[in-house]
Short mmCIF file of C-alpha atoms and ligand atoms in Angstrom, two decimals:
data_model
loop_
_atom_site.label_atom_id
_atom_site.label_comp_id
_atom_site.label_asym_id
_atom_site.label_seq_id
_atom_site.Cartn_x
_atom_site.Cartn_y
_atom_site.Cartn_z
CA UNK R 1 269.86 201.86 145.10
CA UNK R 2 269.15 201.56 141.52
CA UNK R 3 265.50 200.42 140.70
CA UNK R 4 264.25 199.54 137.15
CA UNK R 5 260.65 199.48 136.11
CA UNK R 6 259.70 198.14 133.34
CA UNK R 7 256.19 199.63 132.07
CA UNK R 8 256.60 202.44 134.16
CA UNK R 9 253.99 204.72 132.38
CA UNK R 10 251.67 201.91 133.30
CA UNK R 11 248.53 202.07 136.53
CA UNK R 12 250.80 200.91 138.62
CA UNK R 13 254.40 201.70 137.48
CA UNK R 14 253.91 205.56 137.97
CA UNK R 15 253.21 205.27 141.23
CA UNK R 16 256.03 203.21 141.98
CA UNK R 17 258.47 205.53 140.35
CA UNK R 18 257.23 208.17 141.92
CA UNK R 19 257.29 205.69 145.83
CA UNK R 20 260.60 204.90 145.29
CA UNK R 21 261.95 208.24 143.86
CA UNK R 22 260.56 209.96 146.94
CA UNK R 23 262.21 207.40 149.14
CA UNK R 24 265.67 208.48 147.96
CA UNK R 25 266.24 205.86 145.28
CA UNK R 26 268.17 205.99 141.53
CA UNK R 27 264.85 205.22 139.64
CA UNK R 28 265.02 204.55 135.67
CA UNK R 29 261.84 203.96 133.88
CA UNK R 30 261.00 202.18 130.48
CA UNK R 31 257.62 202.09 129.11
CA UNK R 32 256.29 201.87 124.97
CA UNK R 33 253.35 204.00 125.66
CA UNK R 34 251.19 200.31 124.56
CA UNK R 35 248.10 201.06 127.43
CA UNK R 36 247.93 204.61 125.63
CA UNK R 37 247.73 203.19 122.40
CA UNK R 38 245.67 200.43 122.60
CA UNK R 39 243.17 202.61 124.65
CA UNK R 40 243.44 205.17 121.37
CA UNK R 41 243.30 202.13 119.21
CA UNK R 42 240.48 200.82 120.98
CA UNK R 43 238.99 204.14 121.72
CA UNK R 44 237.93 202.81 125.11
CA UNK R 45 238.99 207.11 127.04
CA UNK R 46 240.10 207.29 130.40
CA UNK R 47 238.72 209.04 133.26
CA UNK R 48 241.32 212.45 132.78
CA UNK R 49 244.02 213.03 130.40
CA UNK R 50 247.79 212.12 131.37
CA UNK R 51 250.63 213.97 130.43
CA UNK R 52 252.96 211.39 128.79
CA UNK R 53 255.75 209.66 130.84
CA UNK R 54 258.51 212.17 129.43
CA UNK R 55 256.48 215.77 130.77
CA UNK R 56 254.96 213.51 134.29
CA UNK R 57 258.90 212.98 135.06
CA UNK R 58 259.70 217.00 134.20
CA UNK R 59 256.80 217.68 136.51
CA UNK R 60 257.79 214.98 139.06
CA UNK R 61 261.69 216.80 139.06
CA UNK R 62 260.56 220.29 138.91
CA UNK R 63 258.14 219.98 142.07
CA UNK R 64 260.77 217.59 143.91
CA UNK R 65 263.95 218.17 142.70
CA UNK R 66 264.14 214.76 142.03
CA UNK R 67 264.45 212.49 138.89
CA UNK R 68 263.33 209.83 137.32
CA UNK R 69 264.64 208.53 134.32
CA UNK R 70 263.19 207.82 131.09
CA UNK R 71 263.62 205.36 128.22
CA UNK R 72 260.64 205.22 125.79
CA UNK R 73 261.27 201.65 124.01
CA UNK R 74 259.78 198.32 123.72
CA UNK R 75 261.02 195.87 125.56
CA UNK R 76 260.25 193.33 123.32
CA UNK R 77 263.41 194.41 121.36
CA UNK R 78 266.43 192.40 123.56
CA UNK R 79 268.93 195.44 123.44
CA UNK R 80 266.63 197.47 125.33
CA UNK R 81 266.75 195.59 128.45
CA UNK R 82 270.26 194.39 127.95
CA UNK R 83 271.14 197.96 127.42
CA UNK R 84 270.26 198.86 131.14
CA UNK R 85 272.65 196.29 132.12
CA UNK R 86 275.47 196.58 129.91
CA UNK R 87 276.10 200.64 129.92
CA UNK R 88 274.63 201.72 126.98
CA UNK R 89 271.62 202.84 127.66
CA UNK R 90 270.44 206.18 126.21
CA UNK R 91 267.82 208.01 128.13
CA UNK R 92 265.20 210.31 126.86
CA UNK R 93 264.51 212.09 129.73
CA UNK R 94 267.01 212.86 132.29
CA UNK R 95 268.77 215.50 134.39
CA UNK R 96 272.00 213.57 134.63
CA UNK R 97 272.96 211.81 131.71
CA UNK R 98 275.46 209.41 133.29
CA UNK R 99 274.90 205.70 133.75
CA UNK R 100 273.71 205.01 136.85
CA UNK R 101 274.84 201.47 137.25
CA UNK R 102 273.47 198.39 137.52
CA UNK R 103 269.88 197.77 138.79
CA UNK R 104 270.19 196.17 142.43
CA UNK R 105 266.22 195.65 141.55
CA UNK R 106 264.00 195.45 138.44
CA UNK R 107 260.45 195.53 138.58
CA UNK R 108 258.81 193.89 136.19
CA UNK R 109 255.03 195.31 134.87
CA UNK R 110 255.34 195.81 131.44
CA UNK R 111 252.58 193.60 130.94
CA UNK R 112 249.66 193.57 128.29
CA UNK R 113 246.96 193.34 131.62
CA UNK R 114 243.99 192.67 130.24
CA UNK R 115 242.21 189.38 130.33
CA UNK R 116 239.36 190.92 127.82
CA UNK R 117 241.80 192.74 125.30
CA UNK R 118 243.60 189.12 125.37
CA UNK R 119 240.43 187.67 124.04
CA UNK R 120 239.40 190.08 121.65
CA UNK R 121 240.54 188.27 118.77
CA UNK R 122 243.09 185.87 117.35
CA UNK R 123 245.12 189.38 116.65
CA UNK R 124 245.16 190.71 120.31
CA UNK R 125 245.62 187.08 121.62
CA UNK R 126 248.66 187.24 119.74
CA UNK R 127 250.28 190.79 120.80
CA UNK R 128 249.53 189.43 124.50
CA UNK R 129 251.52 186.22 124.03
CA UNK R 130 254.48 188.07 122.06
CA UNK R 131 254.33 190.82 124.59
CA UNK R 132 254.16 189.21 127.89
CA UNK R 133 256.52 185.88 127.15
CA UNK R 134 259.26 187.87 125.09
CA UNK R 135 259.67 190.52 127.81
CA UNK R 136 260.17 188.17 130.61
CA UNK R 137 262.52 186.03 128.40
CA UNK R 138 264.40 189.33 127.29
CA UNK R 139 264.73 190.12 131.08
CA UNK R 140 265.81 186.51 132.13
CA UNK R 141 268.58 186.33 129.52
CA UNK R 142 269.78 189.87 130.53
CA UNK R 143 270.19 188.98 133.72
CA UNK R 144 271.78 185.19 132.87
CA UNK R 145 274.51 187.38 130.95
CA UNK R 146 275.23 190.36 132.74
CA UNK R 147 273.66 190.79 136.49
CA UNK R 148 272.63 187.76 137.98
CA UNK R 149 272.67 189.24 141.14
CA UNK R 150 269.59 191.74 140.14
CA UNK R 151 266.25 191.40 142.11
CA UNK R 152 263.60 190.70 140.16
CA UNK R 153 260.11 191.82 141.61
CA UNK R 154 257.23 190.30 139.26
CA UNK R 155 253.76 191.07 139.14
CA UNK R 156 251.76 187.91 138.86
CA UNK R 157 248.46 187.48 139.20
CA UNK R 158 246.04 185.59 141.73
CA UNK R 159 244.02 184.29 138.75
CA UNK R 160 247.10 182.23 137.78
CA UNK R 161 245.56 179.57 140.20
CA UNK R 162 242.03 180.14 139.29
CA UNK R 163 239.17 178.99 141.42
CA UNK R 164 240.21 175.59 142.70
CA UNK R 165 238.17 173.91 145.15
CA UNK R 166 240.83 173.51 147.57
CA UNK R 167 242.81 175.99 149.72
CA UNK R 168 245.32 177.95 147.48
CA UNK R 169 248.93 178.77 149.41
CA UNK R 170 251.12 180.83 148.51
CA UNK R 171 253.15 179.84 145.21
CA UNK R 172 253.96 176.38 146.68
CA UNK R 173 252.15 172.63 147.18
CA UNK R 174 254.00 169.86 148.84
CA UNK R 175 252.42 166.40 147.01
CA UNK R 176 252.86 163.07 148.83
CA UNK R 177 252.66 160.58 145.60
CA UNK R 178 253.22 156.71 145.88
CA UNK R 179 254.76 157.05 149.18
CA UNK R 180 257.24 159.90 147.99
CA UNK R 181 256.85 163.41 148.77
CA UNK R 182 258.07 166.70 146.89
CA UNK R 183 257.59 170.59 146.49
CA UNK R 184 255.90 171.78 143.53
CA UNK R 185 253.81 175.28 141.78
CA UNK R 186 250.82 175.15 143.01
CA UNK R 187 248.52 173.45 139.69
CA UNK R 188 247.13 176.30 137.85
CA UNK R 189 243.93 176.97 135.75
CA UNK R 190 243.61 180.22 134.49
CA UNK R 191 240.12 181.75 132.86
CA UNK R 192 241.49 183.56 130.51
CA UNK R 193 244.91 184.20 127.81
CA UNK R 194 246.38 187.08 129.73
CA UNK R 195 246.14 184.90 132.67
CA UNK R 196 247.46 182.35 130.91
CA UNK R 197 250.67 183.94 129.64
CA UNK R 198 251.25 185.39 133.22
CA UNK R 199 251.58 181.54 134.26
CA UNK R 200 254.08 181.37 131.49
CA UNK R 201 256.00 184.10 132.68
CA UNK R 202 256.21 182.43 135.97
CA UNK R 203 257.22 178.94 134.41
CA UNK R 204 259.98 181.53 132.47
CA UNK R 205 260.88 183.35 135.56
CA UNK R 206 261.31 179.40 137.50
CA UNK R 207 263.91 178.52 134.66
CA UNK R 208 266.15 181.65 135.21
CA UNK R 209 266.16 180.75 138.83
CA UNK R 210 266.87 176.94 138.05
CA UNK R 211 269.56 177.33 135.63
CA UNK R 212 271.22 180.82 136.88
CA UNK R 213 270.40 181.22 140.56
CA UNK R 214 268.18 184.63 139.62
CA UNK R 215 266.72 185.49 142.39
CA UNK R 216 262.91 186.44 141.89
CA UNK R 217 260.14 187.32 143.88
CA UNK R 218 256.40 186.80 142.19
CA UNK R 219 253.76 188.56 143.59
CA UNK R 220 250.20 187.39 143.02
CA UNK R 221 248.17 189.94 142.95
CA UNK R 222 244.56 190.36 142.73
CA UNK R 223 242.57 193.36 141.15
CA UNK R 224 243.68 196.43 142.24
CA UNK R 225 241.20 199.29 143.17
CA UNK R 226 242.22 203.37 143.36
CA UNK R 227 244.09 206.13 141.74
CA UNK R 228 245.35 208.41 144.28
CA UNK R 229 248.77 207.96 146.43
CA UNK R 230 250.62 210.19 148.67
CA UNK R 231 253.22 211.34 146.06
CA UNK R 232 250.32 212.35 143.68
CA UNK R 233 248.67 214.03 146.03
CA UNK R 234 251.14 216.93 145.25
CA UNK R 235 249.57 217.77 141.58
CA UNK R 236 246.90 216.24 139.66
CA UNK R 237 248.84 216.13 136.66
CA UNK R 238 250.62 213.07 138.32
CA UNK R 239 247.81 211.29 139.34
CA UNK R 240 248.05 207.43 137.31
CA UNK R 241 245.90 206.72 134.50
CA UNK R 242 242.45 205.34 135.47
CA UNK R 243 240.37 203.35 133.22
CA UNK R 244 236.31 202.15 133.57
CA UNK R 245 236.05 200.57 130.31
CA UNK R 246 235.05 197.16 129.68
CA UNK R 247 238.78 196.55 128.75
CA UNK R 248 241.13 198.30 130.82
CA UNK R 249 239.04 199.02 133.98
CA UNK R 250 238.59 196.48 137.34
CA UNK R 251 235.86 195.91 138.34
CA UNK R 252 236.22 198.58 141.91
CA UNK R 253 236.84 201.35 139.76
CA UNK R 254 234.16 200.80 137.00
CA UNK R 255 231.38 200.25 139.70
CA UNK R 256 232.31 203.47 141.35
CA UNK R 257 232.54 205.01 137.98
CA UNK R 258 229.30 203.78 136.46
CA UNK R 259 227.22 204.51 139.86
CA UNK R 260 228.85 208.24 139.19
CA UNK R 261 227.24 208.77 135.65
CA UNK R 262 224.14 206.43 136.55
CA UNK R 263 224.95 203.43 134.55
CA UNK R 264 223.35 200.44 136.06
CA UNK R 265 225.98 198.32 137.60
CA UNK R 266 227.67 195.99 135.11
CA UNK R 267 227.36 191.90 137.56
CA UNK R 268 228.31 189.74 134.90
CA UNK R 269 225.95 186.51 135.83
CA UNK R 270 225.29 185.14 139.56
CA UNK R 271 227.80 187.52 141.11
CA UNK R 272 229.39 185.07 143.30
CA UNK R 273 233.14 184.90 141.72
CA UNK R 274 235.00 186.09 144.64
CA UNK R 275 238.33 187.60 144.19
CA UNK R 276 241.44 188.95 146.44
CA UNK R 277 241.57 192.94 146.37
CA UNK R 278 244.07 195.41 147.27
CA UNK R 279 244.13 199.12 147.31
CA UNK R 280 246.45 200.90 144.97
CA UNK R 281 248.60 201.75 147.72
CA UNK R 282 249.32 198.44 149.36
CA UNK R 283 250.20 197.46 145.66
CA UNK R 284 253.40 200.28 146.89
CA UNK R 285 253.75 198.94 150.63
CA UNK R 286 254.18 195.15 149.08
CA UNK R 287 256.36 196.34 146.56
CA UNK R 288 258.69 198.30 148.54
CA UNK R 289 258.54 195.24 151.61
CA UNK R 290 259.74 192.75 148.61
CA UNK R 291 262.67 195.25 147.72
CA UNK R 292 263.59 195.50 150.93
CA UNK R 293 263.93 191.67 151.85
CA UNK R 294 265.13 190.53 148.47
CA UNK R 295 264.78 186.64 147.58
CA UNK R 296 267.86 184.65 147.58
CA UNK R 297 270.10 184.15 144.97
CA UNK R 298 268.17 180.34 143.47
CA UNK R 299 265.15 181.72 145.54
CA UNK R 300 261.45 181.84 143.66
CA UNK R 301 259.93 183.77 146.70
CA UNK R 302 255.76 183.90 145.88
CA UNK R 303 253.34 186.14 147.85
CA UNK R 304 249.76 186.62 147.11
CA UNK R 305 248.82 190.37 146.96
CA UNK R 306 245.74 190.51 148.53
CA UNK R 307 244.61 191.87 151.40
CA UNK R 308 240.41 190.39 151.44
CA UNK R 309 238.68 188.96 149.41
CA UNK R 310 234.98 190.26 147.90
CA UNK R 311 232.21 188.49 145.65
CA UNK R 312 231.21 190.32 142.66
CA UNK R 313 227.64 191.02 144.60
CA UNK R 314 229.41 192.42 147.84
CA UNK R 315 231.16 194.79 145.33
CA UNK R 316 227.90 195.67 143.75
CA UNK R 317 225.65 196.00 147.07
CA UNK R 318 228.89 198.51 148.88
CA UNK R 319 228.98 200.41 145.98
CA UNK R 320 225.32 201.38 146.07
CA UNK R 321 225.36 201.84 149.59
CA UNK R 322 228.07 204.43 149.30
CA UNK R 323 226.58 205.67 146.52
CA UNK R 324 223.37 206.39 148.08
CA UNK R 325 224.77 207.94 151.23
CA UNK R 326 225.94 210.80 148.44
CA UNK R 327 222.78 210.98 147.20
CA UNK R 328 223.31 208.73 143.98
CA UNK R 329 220.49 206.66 143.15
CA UNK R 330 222.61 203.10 142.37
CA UNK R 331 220.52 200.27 140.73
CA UNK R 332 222.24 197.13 139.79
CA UNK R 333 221.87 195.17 136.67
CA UNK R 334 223.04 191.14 136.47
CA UNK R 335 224.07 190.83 132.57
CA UNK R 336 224.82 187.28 130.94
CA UNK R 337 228.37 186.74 131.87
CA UNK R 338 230.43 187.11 128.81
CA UNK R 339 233.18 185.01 130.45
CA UNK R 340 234.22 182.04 130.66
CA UNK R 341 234.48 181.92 134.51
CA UNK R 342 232.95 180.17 138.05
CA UNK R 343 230.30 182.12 139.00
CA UNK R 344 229.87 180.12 142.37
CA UNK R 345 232.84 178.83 143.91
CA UNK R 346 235.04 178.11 147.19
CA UNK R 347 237.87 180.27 147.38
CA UNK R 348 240.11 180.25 150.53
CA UNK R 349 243.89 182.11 149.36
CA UNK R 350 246.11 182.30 152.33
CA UNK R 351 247.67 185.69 152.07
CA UNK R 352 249.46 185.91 155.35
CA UNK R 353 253.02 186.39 153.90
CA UNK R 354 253.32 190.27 152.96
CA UNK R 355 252.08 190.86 156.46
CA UNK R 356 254.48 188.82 158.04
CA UNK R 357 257.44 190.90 156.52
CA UNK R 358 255.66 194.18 157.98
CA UNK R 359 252.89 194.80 155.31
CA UNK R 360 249.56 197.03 156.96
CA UNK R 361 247.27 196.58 154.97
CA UNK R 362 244.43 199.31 153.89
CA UNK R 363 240.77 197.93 153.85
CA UNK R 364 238.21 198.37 150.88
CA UNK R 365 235.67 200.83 153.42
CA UNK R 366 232.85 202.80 152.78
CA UNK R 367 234.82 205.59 153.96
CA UNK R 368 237.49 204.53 151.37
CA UNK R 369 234.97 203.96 148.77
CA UNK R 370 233.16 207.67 149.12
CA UNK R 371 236.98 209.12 148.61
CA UNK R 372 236.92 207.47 145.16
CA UNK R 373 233.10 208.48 144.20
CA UNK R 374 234.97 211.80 145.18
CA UNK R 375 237.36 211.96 142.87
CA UNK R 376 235.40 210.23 139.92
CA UNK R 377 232.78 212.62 140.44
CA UNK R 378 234.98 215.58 139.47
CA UNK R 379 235.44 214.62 136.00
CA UNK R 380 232.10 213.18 135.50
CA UNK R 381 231.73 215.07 132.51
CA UNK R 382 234.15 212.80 130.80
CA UNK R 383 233.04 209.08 131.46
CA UNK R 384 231.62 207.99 128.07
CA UNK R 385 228.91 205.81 128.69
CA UNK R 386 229.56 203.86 125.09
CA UNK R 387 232.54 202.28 126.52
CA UNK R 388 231.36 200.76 129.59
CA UNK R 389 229.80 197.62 128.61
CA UNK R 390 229.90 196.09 124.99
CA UNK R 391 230.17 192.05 125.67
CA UNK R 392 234.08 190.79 124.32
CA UNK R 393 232.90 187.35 124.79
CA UNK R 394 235.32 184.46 125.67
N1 LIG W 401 233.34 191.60 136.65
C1 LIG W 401 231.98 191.89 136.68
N2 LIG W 401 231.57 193.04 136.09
C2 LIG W 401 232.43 193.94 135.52
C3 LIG W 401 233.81 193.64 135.51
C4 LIG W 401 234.23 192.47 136.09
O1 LIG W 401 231.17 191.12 137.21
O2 LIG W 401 231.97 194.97 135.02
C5 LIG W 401 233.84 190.37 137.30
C6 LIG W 401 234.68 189.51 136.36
O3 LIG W 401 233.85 188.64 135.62
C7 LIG W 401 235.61 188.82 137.35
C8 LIG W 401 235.81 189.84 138.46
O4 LIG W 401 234.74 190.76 138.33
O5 LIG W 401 234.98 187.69 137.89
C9 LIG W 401 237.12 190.62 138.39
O6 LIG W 401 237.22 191.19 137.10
P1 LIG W 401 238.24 192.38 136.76
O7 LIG W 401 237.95 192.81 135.35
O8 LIG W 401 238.22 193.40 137.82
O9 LIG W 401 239.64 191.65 136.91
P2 LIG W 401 240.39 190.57 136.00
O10 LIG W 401 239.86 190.47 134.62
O11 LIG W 401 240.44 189.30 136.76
O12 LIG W 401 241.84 191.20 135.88
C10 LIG W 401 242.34 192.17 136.80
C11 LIG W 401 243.50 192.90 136.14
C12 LIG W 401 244.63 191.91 135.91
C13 LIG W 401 244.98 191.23 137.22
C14 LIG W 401 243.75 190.55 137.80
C15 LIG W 401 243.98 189.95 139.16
O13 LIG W 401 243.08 193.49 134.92
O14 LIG W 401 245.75 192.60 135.37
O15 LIG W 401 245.96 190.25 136.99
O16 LIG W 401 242.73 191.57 137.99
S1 LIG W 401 243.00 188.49 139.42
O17 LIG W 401 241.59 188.81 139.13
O18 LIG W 401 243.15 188.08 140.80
O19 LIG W 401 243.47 187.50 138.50
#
């Protein structure tokens, strides 16, 4: 099979190149390099330098004999995307130069992630918007005009429904008005722009399957937590990018991260905004189920990503816990929230349909958490303190 991922130089799209390369699959990735460069723009560091996507894929082929393509480009541009689909795409990086046909799947990440860079200012508002909406567009009208047959596997995001204060299912809500009943999106509120344009992306993705019978798959996924998966296991040097700034990093991996260089822990207000969490490599598992089960041509198939659910304090009190078993001394520090967000709220996600089509999922343990402090702990040297906390206020 042919998979496509779109912002595969990204936290998660390495590790799905890699997950699906190992697995025997024709995997072509596109990424602009925009996390890199807004993190050097920014100056916000990361935990360990990266080789760029171009050398990770000559180390990925010359330790497996395997290969994964490379186009560096932005999709923003239309002919980059239709290129993959139309046979004249030109690849940077590649043992075999050939077209490899049409993608049976795409998955879709090459999204600007972060709710605080979205809020920065009127400037990053706007690269978010352009970024997010054009590239789902650009891959909807590809697909309306050349594959239509193509999976499309989307990363959404859990906070596209907010915090309502009634159950949240998954994607859907049947509404019995005036006596007449129908099947709707689920209302959404998101807390911040980057949530906002993910809802877009959705309402974009909803068209294509509307109009052109796409057949699409939106997963809603909550923060994700982790840097290590079986493929990199085999070389550091492949290991994912892994921020802890106030920007780039969730909140798992900047608590671990902060009780590793002593930084009191970062609650922004009461603590209680509970979220869904996954581990880095369920993010892989759910991917790989959702390729494996494709939605149906005219099919919007939404699962939500999560695999618990944690408050903000629960966070906070298992990461000094586990920080304390390994002898690091973890004080916690509530700061005024500079969010816009529920700190106190009811939150009830069903989640039950990823692990109905064979998902196991991988628990947030103390054992799981130590591994982490493990890793961050080797490169403590390089966590810049500076970057950890300055307040981008909503
Ligand atoms: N938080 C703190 N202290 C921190 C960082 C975060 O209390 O130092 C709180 C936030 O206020 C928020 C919660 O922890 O209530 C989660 O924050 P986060 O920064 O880990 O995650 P978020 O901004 O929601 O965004 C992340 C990813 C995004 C993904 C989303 C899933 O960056 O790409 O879509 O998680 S979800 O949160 O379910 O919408």
């Amino acid at each position: 099979m042919h998979i496509l991922i779109l912002g595969g130089d990204g936290y998660l799209g390495w590790p799905t190149a890699m997950y699906f390369s190992n697995r025997g699959h024709d995997v072509t990735v596109v990424d602009n390099y925009f996390r890199r460069n807004a993190c050097t723009e920014l100056d916000v560091g990361m935990l360990y330098p990266v080789p760029t996507l171009l050398e990770r894929a000559r180390i990925w082929h010359e330790l497996t004999g395997r290969e994964i393509k490379v186009v560096i480009g932005d999709l923003k541009d239309p002919e980059i995307i239709r290129s993959f689909f139309n046979g004249r795409v030109s690849y940077q990086w590649a043992v075999n130069q050939g077209f490899t046909g049409i993608p049976a799947t795409v998955i879709h990440y090459a999204e600007q992630p972060s709710a605080p860079y979205s809020l920065i200012n009127y400037k990053y508002a706007n690269i978010t918007v352009a970024n997010n909406l054009l590239i789902t567009n650009n891959l909807v009208w590809a697909l309306r005009d050349f594959s239509r047959d193509t999976h499309v596997i989307h990363i959404g995001t859990m906070g596209e429904y907010g915090t309502p204060n009634i159950d949240i299912p998954e994607g859907w809500i049947e509404i019995e008005h005036k006596g007449r009943k129908d099947k709707f999106l689920f209302p959404r509120h998101a807390s911040s722009l980057y949530h906002t344009t993910k809802i877009m992306d959705t309402d974009l993705l909803w068209f294509g399957v509307r109009m052109w019978d796409l057949r699409v798959t939106d997963l809603m996924q909550g923060p994700v937590y982790g840097m290590e998966t079986e493929d990199s296991a085999i070389d550091n040097r492949l290991m994912t990018l892994f921020n802890y700034d106030e920007i780039f990093g969730t909140i798992v991996n900047r608590f671990v991260t902060q009780a590793v260089v002593g930084y009191p822990l970062t609650v922004y207000g009461k603590g209680g905004q509970t979220r869904g969490y996954l581990n880095i490599n369920d993010t892989l598992q759910c991917v790989h189920i959702s390729e494996n089960t494709p939605a149906k041509k005219g099919e919007l198939r939404i699962f939500n990503q999560i695999m618990e659910t944690f408050s903000v304090n629960e966070l906070a009190e298992m990461t000094r816990r586990v920080g304390a078993k390994l002898g690091y001394e973890v004080e916690i520090n509530h700061l005024e929230n500079p969010r816009k967000e529920s700190e106190e709220h009811y939150y009830n996600p069903t989640y039950q349909g990823l692990i109905e089509i064979g998902v196991k999922p991988h628990y947030l343990t103390d054992d799981v958490m130590e591994g982490m402090f493990q890793v961050v702990a080797n490169y403590q040297s390089n966590i810049r303190k500076d970057v950890i906390f300055k307040g981008i206020k909503w």
